[in-house]
Amino acid sequence: MTMIETPGDLIETPLRRGVTDHRDALLSDLLSHIRLSGALFLRGDYSEPWAIDSPGNCDLAAILSPDAERLLVFHTVRRGTVRVTVKGREVVAGPGEMVVLPHADRHVLAGVELVEPVPVQSLLPEPPWSDIPMLTFGAAGERCELVCGYFQCDELLFNAVLRRLPPVFVIRPSGRASALLEAAVDYALEDGSRSGGMTAMDHVTGLLLREALRMHAEDGTDHSGWLAATSDPVVSRALKLLHDDPARDWNAEELARRANTSRSVLGARFKSLLGQSPIRYLVEWRMQIAADLLRTTELKLAAIAEQTGYGSEAAFSRAFHRHVGQWPAEWREGFAGQR
């Protein structure tokens, strides 16, 4: 070990306050470059014994948002207990808690008692719905009240956050976070009642998703992936440097030096947590920023090239085409009229 390398046990030190700050800032920065929306789509009042089989992403998208490329489903528990089973993994949630399915996989919602699940499609009226459906189902036992919703975002060019999230996890908020979740859902339900239909939550979606991801990261249950990387004392410092100045002509040596570690340690930590090198991460992040600018602004390609660290419009265009498979102007044309 050289004098500039960081001992392995030091790399794994618990989070310090500064690292937590990096995580929150990195989450906010990433979500600011993602086209994100959301809605509540179902209220459920279930009585033991009960179980329903909910469809996966493709079938859900066809019903809820046909133009969506990706849905993230969530269920908030207002009363009682729910068991959620997906891909052989089961979680249990109680009042005030949220179950998140990042990949909107097919799943079973059930009470405590074991019973054969019924397909939810057979219990719902045919869409489109004039109001948020209220589904009452089960026998005469203990009640469970759920409010179900989804987050919608484009299929990310930079998909590092969602890529390694588990198929299901539970958010167990407390204090201010609990009050925030409850208030956001109440507001969305009231908005739906006023509008007479499935309520859009675009104004609170980013906040809810950021809080859900932040609380999941604080659980420390993920040992790899982007959220784990933002909690790592070494990698989070490097990520913050890259996000703060993506146009800089970074190299591995300078990034490691400014992150107070060695190139070998930083490379190993990136590989372990994100499966890629720091410079490869930088390229993907630049492409995400470029995609956002192409979609939401009328900036000329030369200006976007400058903001994303490319010396010329031609160099940027080649990099974008290599990464995305389309030329920037061609890709932008697909979003014409959406700004």
mmCIF file of C-alpha atoms in Angstrom:
data_model
loop_
_atom_site.group_PDB
_atom_site.id
_atom_site.type_symbol
_atom_site.label_atom_id
_atom_site.label_comp_id
_atom_site.label_asym_id
_atom_site.label_seq_id
_atom_site.Cartn_x
_atom_site.Cartn_y
_atom_site.Cartn_z
ATOM 1 C CA MET A 1 0.000 0.000 0.000
ATOM 2 C CA THR A 2 1.344 3.431 -0.933
ATOM 3 C CA MET A 3 1.107 6.430 1.346
ATOM 4 C CA ILE A 4 -1.668 7.998 -0.754
ATOM 5 C CA GLU A 5 -3.949 4.972 -0.729
ATOM 6 C CA THR A 6 -6.867 4.749 1.655
ATOM 7 C CA PRO A 7 -7.002 1.604 3.853
ATOM 8 C CA GLY A 8 -9.938 -0.641 3.037
ATOM 9 C CA ASP A 9 -11.477 -0.366 6.494
ATOM 10 C CA LEU A 10 -11.458 3.408 6.238
ATOM 11 C CA ILE A 11 -13.312 3.279 2.921
ATOM 12 C CA GLU A 12 -16.149 1.458 4.642
ATOM 13 C CA THR A 13 -16.541 3.963 7.479
ATOM 14 C CA PRO A 14 -20.099 4.919 8.456
ATOM 15 C CA LEU A 15 -21.738 7.919 6.867
ATOM 16 C CA ARG A 16 -20.657 11.318 8.062
ATOM 17 C CA ARG A 17 -22.845 14.371 7.868
ATOM 18 C CA GLY A 18 -20.973 15.665 4.831
ATOM 19 C CA VAL A 19 -21.653 12.454 2.910
ATOM 20 C CA THR A 20 -25.364 12.694 3.664
ATOM 21 C CA ASP A 21 -25.313 16.208 2.246
ATOM 22 C CA HIS A 22 -23.730 14.874 -0.942
ATOM 23 C CA ARG A 23 -26.427 12.227 -1.249
ATOM 24 C CA ASP A 24 -29.282 14.719 -0.990
ATOM 25 C CA ALA A 25 -27.635 17.120 -3.426
ATOM 26 C CA LEU A 26 -26.867 14.339 -5.905
ATOM 27 C CA LEU A 27 -30.429 13.027 -5.780
ATOM 28 C CA SER A 28 -31.849 16.490 -6.371
ATOM 29 C CA ASP A 29 -29.447 17.077 -9.254
ATOM 30 C CA LEU A 30 -30.255 13.781 -10.942
ATOM 31 C CA LEU A 31 -34.022 14.196 -10.605
ATOM 32 C CA SER A 32 -33.789 17.724 -12.013
ATOM 33 C CA HIS A 33 -32.631 16.227 -15.333
ATOM 34 C CA ILE A 34 -35.385 13.616 -15.555
ATOM 35 C CA ARG A 35 -38.819 14.228 -17.031
ATOM 36 C CA LEU A 36 -40.962 13.038 -14.131
ATOM 37 C CA SER A 37 -44.694 12.956 -13.480
ATOM 38 C CA GLY A 38 -47.090 10.897 -11.405
ATOM 39 C CA ALA A 39 -50.661 10.136 -10.456
ATOM 40 C CA LEU A 40 -52.861 8.288 -8.021
ATOM 41 C CA PHE A 41 -54.913 5.641 -9.782
ATOM 42 C CA LEU A 42 -56.682 3.431 -7.201
ATOM 43 C CA ARG A 43 -58.134 3.485 -3.707
ATOM 44 C CA GLY A 44 -58.669 0.146 -2.009
ATOM 45 C CA ASP A 45 -60.714 -0.912 1.018
ATOM 46 C CA TYR A 46 -59.967 -4.581 1.681
ATOM 47 C CA SER A 47 -61.187 -6.929 4.414
ATOM 48 C CA GLU A 48 -59.582 -10.179 5.593
ATOM 49 C CA PRO A 49 -59.093 -12.561 3.978
ATOM 50 C CA TRP A 50 -58.156 -10.953 0.654
ATOM 51 C CA ALA A 51 -55.506 -11.045 -2.059
ATOM 52 C CA ILE A 52 -55.285 -9.458 -5.509
ATOM 53 C CA ASP A 53 -52.903 -10.067 -8.400
ATOM 54 C CA SER A 54 -51.665 -6.817 -9.968
ATOM 55 C CA PRO A 55 -50.223 -6.737 -13.536
ATOM 56 C CA GLY A 56 -46.681 -5.784 -14.489
ATOM 57 C CA ASN A 57 -45.261 -2.700 -16.158
ATOM 58 C CA CYS A 58 -46.455 -3.241 -19.736
ATOM 59 C CA ASP A 59 -50.057 -4.045 -18.811
ATOM 60 C CA LEU A 60 -50.182 -1.254 -16.228
ATOM 61 C CA ALA A 61 -48.786 1.284 -18.676
ATOM 62 C CA ALA A 62 -51.381 0.292 -21.262
ATOM 63 C CA ILE A 63 -54.129 1.035 -18.735
ATOM 64 C CA LEU A 64 -52.720 4.069 -16.914
ATOM 65 C CA SER A 65 -50.395 5.892 -19.285
ATOM 66 C CA PRO A 66 -50.057 4.396 -22.776
ATOM 67 C CA ASP A 67 -47.224 6.755 -23.754
ATOM 68 C CA ALA A 68 -45.088 5.899 -20.720
ATOM 69 C CA GLU A 69 -41.842 4.014 -21.192
ATOM 70 C CA ARG A 70 -41.384 3.288 -17.497
ATOM 71 C CA LEU A 71 -43.638 3.279 -14.433
ATOM 72 C CA LEU A 72 -42.618 3.055 -10.783
ATOM 73 C CA VAL A 73 -45.588 1.842 -8.729
ATOM 74 C CA PHE A 74 -46.219 2.655 -5.084
ATOM 75 C CA HIS A 75 -48.837 1.708 -2.503
ATOM 76 C CA THR A 76 -49.386 3.832 0.620
ATOM 77 C CA VAL A 77 -51.022 2.176 3.612
ATOM 78 C CA ARG A 78 -53.680 4.273 5.345
ATOM 79 C CA ARG A 79 -54.982 1.549 7.645
ATOM 80 C CA GLY A 80 -54.210 -2.068 8.504
ATOM 81 C CA THR A 81 -51.474 -4.305 7.119
ATOM 82 C CA VAL A 82 -50.552 -5.352 3.596
ATOM 83 C CA ARG A 83 -48.228 -8.078 2.333
ATOM 84 C CA VAL A 84 -46.672 -7.473 -1.076
ATOM 85 C CA THR A 85 -45.015 -10.357 -2.918
ATOM 86 C CA VAL A 86 -42.980 -9.894 -6.090
ATOM 87 C CA LYS A 87 -40.495 -12.290 -7.690
ATOM 88 C CA GLY A 88 -40.449 -14.462 -4.563
ATOM 89 C CA ARG A 89 -39.689 -11.535 -2.259
ATOM 90 C CA GLU A 90 -42.250 -10.510 0.373
ATOM 91 C CA VAL A 91 -42.475 -7.278 2.359
ATOM 92 C CA VAL A 92 -45.005 -6.182 4.963
ATOM 93 C CA ALA A 93 -46.162 -2.604 5.504
ATOM 94 C CA GLY A 94 -48.421 -0.892 8.005
ATOM 95 C CA PRO A 95 -50.157 2.462 8.478
ATOM 96 C CA GLY A 96 -48.206 5.466 7.203
ATOM 97 C CA GLU A 97 -45.750 3.326 5.232
ATOM 98 C CA MET A 98 -45.169 3.114 1.475
ATOM 99 C CA VAL A 99 -44.344 0.088 -0.651
ATOM 100 C CA VAL A 100 -42.345 0.976 -3.771
ATOM 101 C CA LEU A 101 -41.950 -1.251 -6.840
ATOM 102 C CA PRO A 102 -39.240 0.481 -8.927
ATOM 103 C CA HIS A 103 -39.707 -1.764 -11.961
ATOM 104 C CA ALA A 104 -43.517 -2.136 -11.691
ATOM 105 C CA ASP A 105 -43.214 -5.919 -11.715
ATOM 106 C CA ARG A 106 -46.283 -8.106 -11.468
ATOM 107 C CA HIS A 107 -47.087 -8.493 -7.772
ATOM 108 C CA VAL A 108 -49.623 -9.773 -5.254
ATOM 109 C CA LEU A 109 -51.206 -7.523 -2.631
ATOM 110 C CA ALA A 110 -52.710 -9.432 0.279
ATOM 111 C CA GLY A 111 -53.799 -9.308 3.875
ATOM 112 C CA VAL A 112 -52.356 -11.372 6.690
ATOM 113 C CA GLU A 113 -54.407 -14.516 5.999
ATOM 114 C CA LEU A 114 -53.406 -16.759 3.090
ATOM 115 C CA VAL A 115 -55.902 -16.899 0.241
ATOM 116 C CA GLU A 116 -55.764 -17.370 -3.530
ATOM 117 C CA PRO A 117 -55.294 -13.973 -5.279
ATOM 118 C CA VAL A 118 -57.896 -12.623 -7.689
ATOM 119 C CA PRO A 119 -56.754 -10.676 -10.799
ATOM 120 C CA VAL A 120 -57.386 -6.990 -10.114
ATOM 121 C CA GLN A 121 -58.545 -6.429 -13.707
ATOM 122 C CA SER A 122 -61.589 -8.637 -12.998
ATOM 123 C CA LEU A 123 -62.611 -6.356 -10.115
ATOM 124 C CA LEU A 124 -62.254 -2.967 -11.806
ATOM 125 C CA PRO A 125 -64.553 -1.202 -14.256
ATOM 126 C CA GLU A 126 -63.279 -0.833 -17.810
ATOM 127 C CA PRO A 127 -61.092 2.263 -18.314
ATOM 128 C CA PRO A 128 -61.145 5.157 -18.923
ATOM 129 C CA TRP A 129 -62.335 6.095 -15.450
ATOM 130 C CA SER A 130 -64.207 9.289 -14.655
ATOM 131 C CA ASP A 131 -62.856 9.235 -11.101
ATOM 132 C CA ILE A 132 -60.196 7.400 -9.102
ATOM 133 C CA PRO A 133 -61.715 3.910 -8.735
ATOM 134 C CA MET A 134 -62.626 2.793 -5.223
ATOM 135 C CA LEU A 135 -62.186 -0.959 -4.951
ATOM 136 C CA THR A 136 -63.918 -2.748 -2.051
ATOM 137 C CA PHE A 137 -63.015 -6.409 -1.774
ATOM 138 C CA GLY A 138 -62.684 -9.239 0.733
ATOM 139 C CA ALA A 139 -64.737 -10.790 3.512
ATOM 140 C CA ALA A 140 -65.664 -9.326 6.886
ATOM 141 C CA GLY A 141 -62.365 -9.391 8.779
ATOM 142 C CA GLU A 142 -59.793 -6.709 9.618
ATOM 143 C CA ARG A 143 -59.705 -3.874 7.114
ATOM 144 C CA CYS A 144 -56.783 -2.538 5.095
ATOM 145 C CA GLU A 145 -56.975 0.776 3.231
ATOM 146 C CA LEU A 146 -54.520 1.504 0.420
ATOM 147 C CA VAL A 147 -53.937 4.389 -1.959
ATOM 148 C CA CYS A 148 -52.056 3.331 -5.088
ATOM 149 C CA GLY A 149 -50.118 5.535 -7.467
ATOM 150 C CA TYR A 150 -47.256 5.643 -9.909
ATOM 151 C CA PHE A 151 -44.255 7.704 -10.894
ATOM 152 C CA GLN A 152 -43.601 8.009 -14.620
ATOM 153 C CA CYS A 153 -40.323 8.937 -16.265
ATOM 154 C CA ASP A 154 -38.615 8.422 -19.600
ATOM 155 C CA GLU A 155 -36.529 5.321 -20.082
ATOM 156 C CA LEU A 156 -33.393 6.974 -18.783
ATOM 157 C CA LEU A 157 -30.367 7.306 -20.992
ATOM 158 C CA PHE A 158 -28.624 7.410 -17.648
ATOM 159 C CA ASN A 159 -30.423 4.689 -15.722
ATOM 160 C CA ALA A 160 -27.993 4.077 -12.892
ATOM 161 C CA VAL A 161 -30.435 4.782 -10.062
ATOM 162 C CA LEU A 162 -33.208 2.406 -11.088
ATOM 163 C CA ARG A 163 -30.963 -0.223 -12.629
ATOM 164 C CA ARG A 164 -29.933 -1.897 -9.368
ATOM 165 C CA LEU A 165 -32.857 -1.161 -7.089
ATOM 166 C CA PRO A 166 -34.570 -4.265 -5.656
ATOM 167 C CA PRO A 167 -37.962 -5.295 -7.086
ATOM 168 C CA VAL A 168 -39.731 -4.018 -3.952
ATOM 169 C CA PHE A 169 -38.879 -2.090 -0.805
ATOM 170 C CA VAL A 170 -40.752 -0.388 2.038
ATOM 171 C CA ILE A 171 -40.441 3.222 3.156
ATOM 172 C CA ARG A 172 -41.119 3.654 6.880
ATOM 173 C CA PRO A 173 -41.130 7.421 7.414
ATOM 174 C CA SER A 174 -41.219 9.150 10.775
ATOM 175 C CA GLY A 175 -41.529 12.717 11.998
ATOM 176 C CA ARG A 176 -41.565 15.355 9.277
ATOM 177 C CA ALA A 177 -41.120 12.801 6.492
ATOM 178 C CA SER A 178 -44.239 10.954 7.653
ATOM 179 C CA ALA A 179 -46.258 14.174 7.748
ATOM 180 C CA LEU A 180 -44.976 15.109 4.279
ATOM 181 C CA LEU A 181 -46.028 11.773 2.760
ATOM 182 C CA GLU A 182 -49.480 11.915 4.328
ATOM 183 C CA ALA A 183 -50.046 15.535 3.301
ATOM 184 C CA ALA A 184 -48.943 14.896 -0.294
ATOM 185 C CA VAL A 185 -51.302 11.941 -0.704
ATOM 186 C CA ASP A 186 -54.187 13.850 0.947
ATOM 187 C CA TYR A 187 -53.637 16.784 -1.375
ATOM 188 C CA ALA A 188 -53.559 14.549 -4.437
ATOM 189 C CA LEU A 189 -56.766 12.790 -3.377
ATOM 190 C CA GLU A 190 -58.527 16.122 -2.878
ATOM 191 C CA ASP A 191 -57.261 17.321 -6.240
ATOM 192 C CA GLY A 192 -58.658 14.188 -7.854
ATOM 193 C CA SER A 193 -62.055 14.742 -6.262
ATOM 194 C CA ARG A 194 -62.150 18.332 -7.548
ATOM 195 C CA SER A 195 -61.087 17.391 -11.069
ATOM 196 C CA GLY A 196 -63.365 14.365 -11.294
ATOM 197 C CA GLY A 197 -60.700 11.989 -12.522
ATOM 198 C CA MET A 198 -57.368 10.303 -11.928
ATOM 199 C CA THR A 199 -55.364 12.971 -10.153
ATOM 200 C CA ALA A 200 -52.057 14.203 -11.520
ATOM 201 C CA MET A 201 -49.358 14.902 -8.946
ATOM 202 C CA ASP A 202 -46.692 16.479 -11.131
ATOM 203 C CA HIS A 203 -46.104 19.248 -8.606
ATOM 204 C CA VAL A 204 -45.325 16.837 -5.746
ATOM 205 C CA THR A 205 -44.012 13.804 -7.622
ATOM 206 C CA GLY A 206 -40.345 14.808 -7.613
ATOM 207 C CA LEU A 207 -40.504 15.552 -3.908
ATOM 208 C CA LEU A 208 -42.150 12.215 -3.096
ATOM 209 C CA LEU A 209 -39.748 10.191 -5.211
ATOM 210 C CA ARG A 210 -36.706 11.991 -3.819
ATOM 211 C CA GLU A 211 -37.880 11.338 -0.258
ATOM 212 C CA ALA A 212 -38.607 7.678 -1.039
ATOM 213 C CA LEU A 213 -35.148 7.149 -2.559
ATOM 214 C CA ARG A 214 -33.453 9.100 0.226
ATOM 215 C CA MET A 215 -35.124 7.036 2.955
ATOM 216 C CA HIS A 216 -34.322 3.807 1.118
ATOM 217 C CA ALA A 217 -30.684 4.867 0.862
ATOM 218 C CA GLU A 218 -30.598 5.619 4.589
ATOM 219 C CA ASP A 219 -31.760 2.064 5.308
ATOM 220 C CA GLY A 220 -28.389 0.873 4.022
ATOM 221 C CA THR A 221 -29.891 -2.314 2.582
ATOM 222 C CA ASP A 222 -28.372 -1.808 -0.894
ATOM 223 C CA HIS A 223 -24.681 -2.699 -1.148
ATOM 224 C CA SER A 224 -24.250 -1.694 -4.782
ATOM 225 C CA GLY A 225 -25.835 0.690 -7.241
ATOM 226 C CA TRP A 226 -26.119 4.454 -7.488
ATOM 227 C CA LEU A 227 -27.789 5.050 -4.119
ATOM 228 C CA ALA A 228 -25.136 3.001 -2.355
ATOM 229 C CA ALA A 229 -22.481 4.985 -4.227
ATOM 230 C CA THR A 230 -23.911 8.289 -2.986
ATOM 231 C CA SER A 231 -23.552 6.973 0.556
ATOM 232 C CA ASP A 232 -19.944 5.869 0.123
ATOM 233 C CA PRO A 233 -17.484 8.349 1.725
ATOM 234 C CA VAL A 234 -15.020 8.131 -1.183
ATOM 235 C CA VAL A 235 -17.259 7.723 -4.226
ATOM 236 C CA SER A 236 -19.788 10.333 -3.114
ATOM 237 C CA ARG A 237 -17.067 12.990 -3.041
ATOM 238 C CA ALA A 238 -16.068 12.107 -6.601
ATOM 239 C CA LEU A 239 -19.684 12.044 -7.780
ATOM 240 C CA LYS A 240 -20.269 15.496 -6.286
ATOM 241 C CA LEU A 241 -17.220 16.845 -8.149
ATOM 242 C CA LEU A 242 -18.458 15.405 -11.453
ATOM 243 C CA HIS A 243 -22.005 16.675 -10.967
ATOM 244 C CA ASP A 244 -20.830 20.136 -9.931
ATOM 245 C CA ASP A 245 -18.625 20.572 -13.004
ATOM 246 C CA PRO A 246 -19.515 18.049 -15.749
ATOM 247 C CA ALA A 247 -17.945 20.212 -18.486
ATOM 248 C CA ARG A 248 -14.483 20.080 -16.891
ATOM 249 C CA ASP A 249 -11.826 18.099 -18.728
ATOM 250 C CA TRP A 250 -11.587 15.503 -15.968
ATOM 251 C CA ASN A 251 -9.066 12.688 -15.850
ATOM 252 C CA ALA A 252 -8.857 9.890 -13.327
ATOM 253 C CA GLU A 253 -5.749 11.245 -11.598
ATOM 254 C CA GLU A 254 -7.163 14.709 -10.954
ATOM 255 C CA LEU A 255 -10.553 13.375 -9.856
ATOM 256 C CA ALA A 256 -8.931 11.014 -7.335
ATOM 257 C CA ARG A 257 -6.671 13.761 -6.000
ATOM 258 C CA ARG A 258 -9.564 16.176 -5.477
ATOM 259 C CA ALA A 259 -11.621 13.389 -3.867
ATOM 260 C CA ASN A 260 -8.751 12.815 -1.399
ATOM 261 C CA THR A 261 -7.971 9.270 -2.447
ATOM 262 C CA SER A 262 -5.852 7.367 -4.953
ATOM 263 C CA ARG A 263 -6.726 6.536 -8.529
ATOM 264 C CA SER A 264 -6.655 2.793 -7.821
ATOM 265 C CA VAL A 265 -8.942 3.048 -4.788
ATOM 266 C CA LEU A 266 -11.410 5.323 -6.564
ATOM 267 C CA GLY A 267 -11.488 3.073 -9.628
ATOM 268 C CA ALA A 268 -12.048 -0.018 -7.496
ATOM 269 C CA ARG A 269 -14.852 1.608 -5.523
ATOM 270 C CA PHE A 270 -16.604 2.822 -8.691
ATOM 271 C CA LYS A 271 -16.300 -0.633 -10.235
ATOM 272 C CA SER A 272 -17.645 -2.326 -7.122
ATOM 273 C CA LEU A 273 -20.624 0.010 -6.633
ATOM 274 C CA LEU A 274 -21.486 1.163 -10.155
ATOM 275 C CA GLY A 275 -19.867 -1.424 -12.395
ATOM 276 C CA GLN A 276 -17.985 1.217 -14.391
ATOM 277 C CA SER A 277 -15.088 3.656 -14.222
ATOM 278 C CA PRO A 278 -15.432 7.275 -13.058
ATOM 279 C CA ILE A 279 -14.806 8.584 -16.574
ATOM 280 C CA ARG A 280 -17.427 6.261 -18.073
ATOM 281 C CA TYR A 281 -19.877 7.544 -15.464
ATOM 282 C CA LEU A 282 -19.014 11.094 -16.491
ATOM 283 C CA VAL A 283 -19.776 10.319 -20.150
ATOM 284 C CA GLU A 284 -23.192 8.876 -19.241
ATOM 285 C CA TRP A 285 -23.993 11.826 -17.002
ATOM 286 C CA ARG A 286 -23.040 14.289 -19.745
ATOM 287 C CA MET A 287 -25.379 12.460 -22.117
ATOM 288 C CA GLN A 288 -28.223 12.706 -19.596
ATOM 289 C CA ILE A 289 -27.663 16.459 -19.264
ATOM 290 C CA ALA A 290 -27.480 16.819 -23.048
ATOM 291 C CA ALA A 291 -30.690 14.827 -23.517
ATOM 292 C CA ASP A 292 -32.471 17.048 -21.002
ATOM 293 C CA LEU A 293 -31.250 20.229 -22.731
ATOM 294 C CA LEU A 294 -32.256 18.909 -26.148
ATOM 295 C CA ARG A 295 -35.702 18.024 -24.879
ATOM 296 C CA THR A 296 -36.472 21.132 -22.799
ATOM 297 C CA THR A 297 -34.613 24.011 -24.476
ATOM 298 C CA GLU A 298 -33.906 25.472 -27.890
ATOM 299 C CA LEU A 299 -30.186 25.854 -27.259
ATOM 300 C CA LYS A 300 -28.002 25.391 -30.294
ATOM 301 C CA LEU A 301 -25.926 22.227 -30.420
ATOM 302 C CA ALA A 302 -22.724 24.225 -30.014
ATOM 303 C CA ALA A 303 -23.993 25.637 -26.688
ATOM 304 C CA ILE A 304 -25.005 22.179 -25.472
ATOM 305 C CA ALA A 305 -21.602 20.840 -26.500
ATOM 306 C CA GLU A 306 -19.938 23.528 -24.396
ATOM 307 C CA GLN A 307 -22.123 22.837 -21.348
ATOM 308 C CA THR A 308 -21.364 19.124 -21.511
ATOM 309 C CA GLY A 309 -17.619 19.360 -21.930
ATOM 310 C CA TYR A 310 -17.133 18.779 -25.647
ATOM 311 C CA GLY A 311 -14.764 20.965 -27.629
ATOM 312 C CA SER A 312 -16.953 21.223 -30.694
ATOM 313 C CA GLU A 313 -20.438 20.564 -31.975
ATOM 314 C CA ALA A 314 -19.072 17.762 -34.140
ATOM 315 C CA ALA A 315 -17.374 16.011 -31.207
ATOM 316 C CA PHE A 316 -20.560 16.271 -29.138
ATOM 317 C CA SER A 317 -22.731 14.974 -31.991
ATOM 318 C CA ARG A 318 -20.479 11.947 -32.497
ATOM 319 C CA ALA A 319 -20.479 11.157 -28.765
ATOM 320 C CA PHE A 320 -24.269 11.484 -28.536
ATOM 321 C CA HIS A 321 -24.815 9.280 -31.579
ATOM 322 C CA ARG A 322 -22.407 6.671 -30.233
ATOM 323 C CA HIS A 323 -24.199 6.577 -26.864
ATOM 324 C CA VAL A 324 -27.852 6.995 -27.913
ATOM 325 C CA GLY A 325 -27.913 5.673 -31.463
ATOM 326 C CA GLN A 326 -29.375 8.897 -32.890
ATOM 327 C CA TRP A 327 -27.921 12.254 -33.883
ATOM 328 C CA PRO A 328 -28.811 15.089 -31.452
ATOM 329 C CA ALA A 329 -31.009 16.943 -33.969
ATOM 330 C CA GLU A 330 -32.819 13.719 -34.835
ATOM 331 C CA TRP A 331 -33.381 12.888 -31.172
ATOM 332 C CA ARG A 332 -34.609 16.428 -30.398
ATOM 333 C CA GLU A 333 -37.098 16.243 -33.257
ATOM 334 C CA GLY A 334 -38.853 13.399 -31.454
ATOM 335 C CA PHE A 335 -39.818 15.814 -28.670
ATOM 336 C CA ALA A 336 -41.010 18.638 -30.921
ATOM 337 C CA GLY A 337 -44.075 20.307 -29.465
ATOM 338 C CA GLN A 338 -43.530 18.920 -25.938
ATOM 339 C CA ARG A 339 -41.585 21.909 -24.582
#
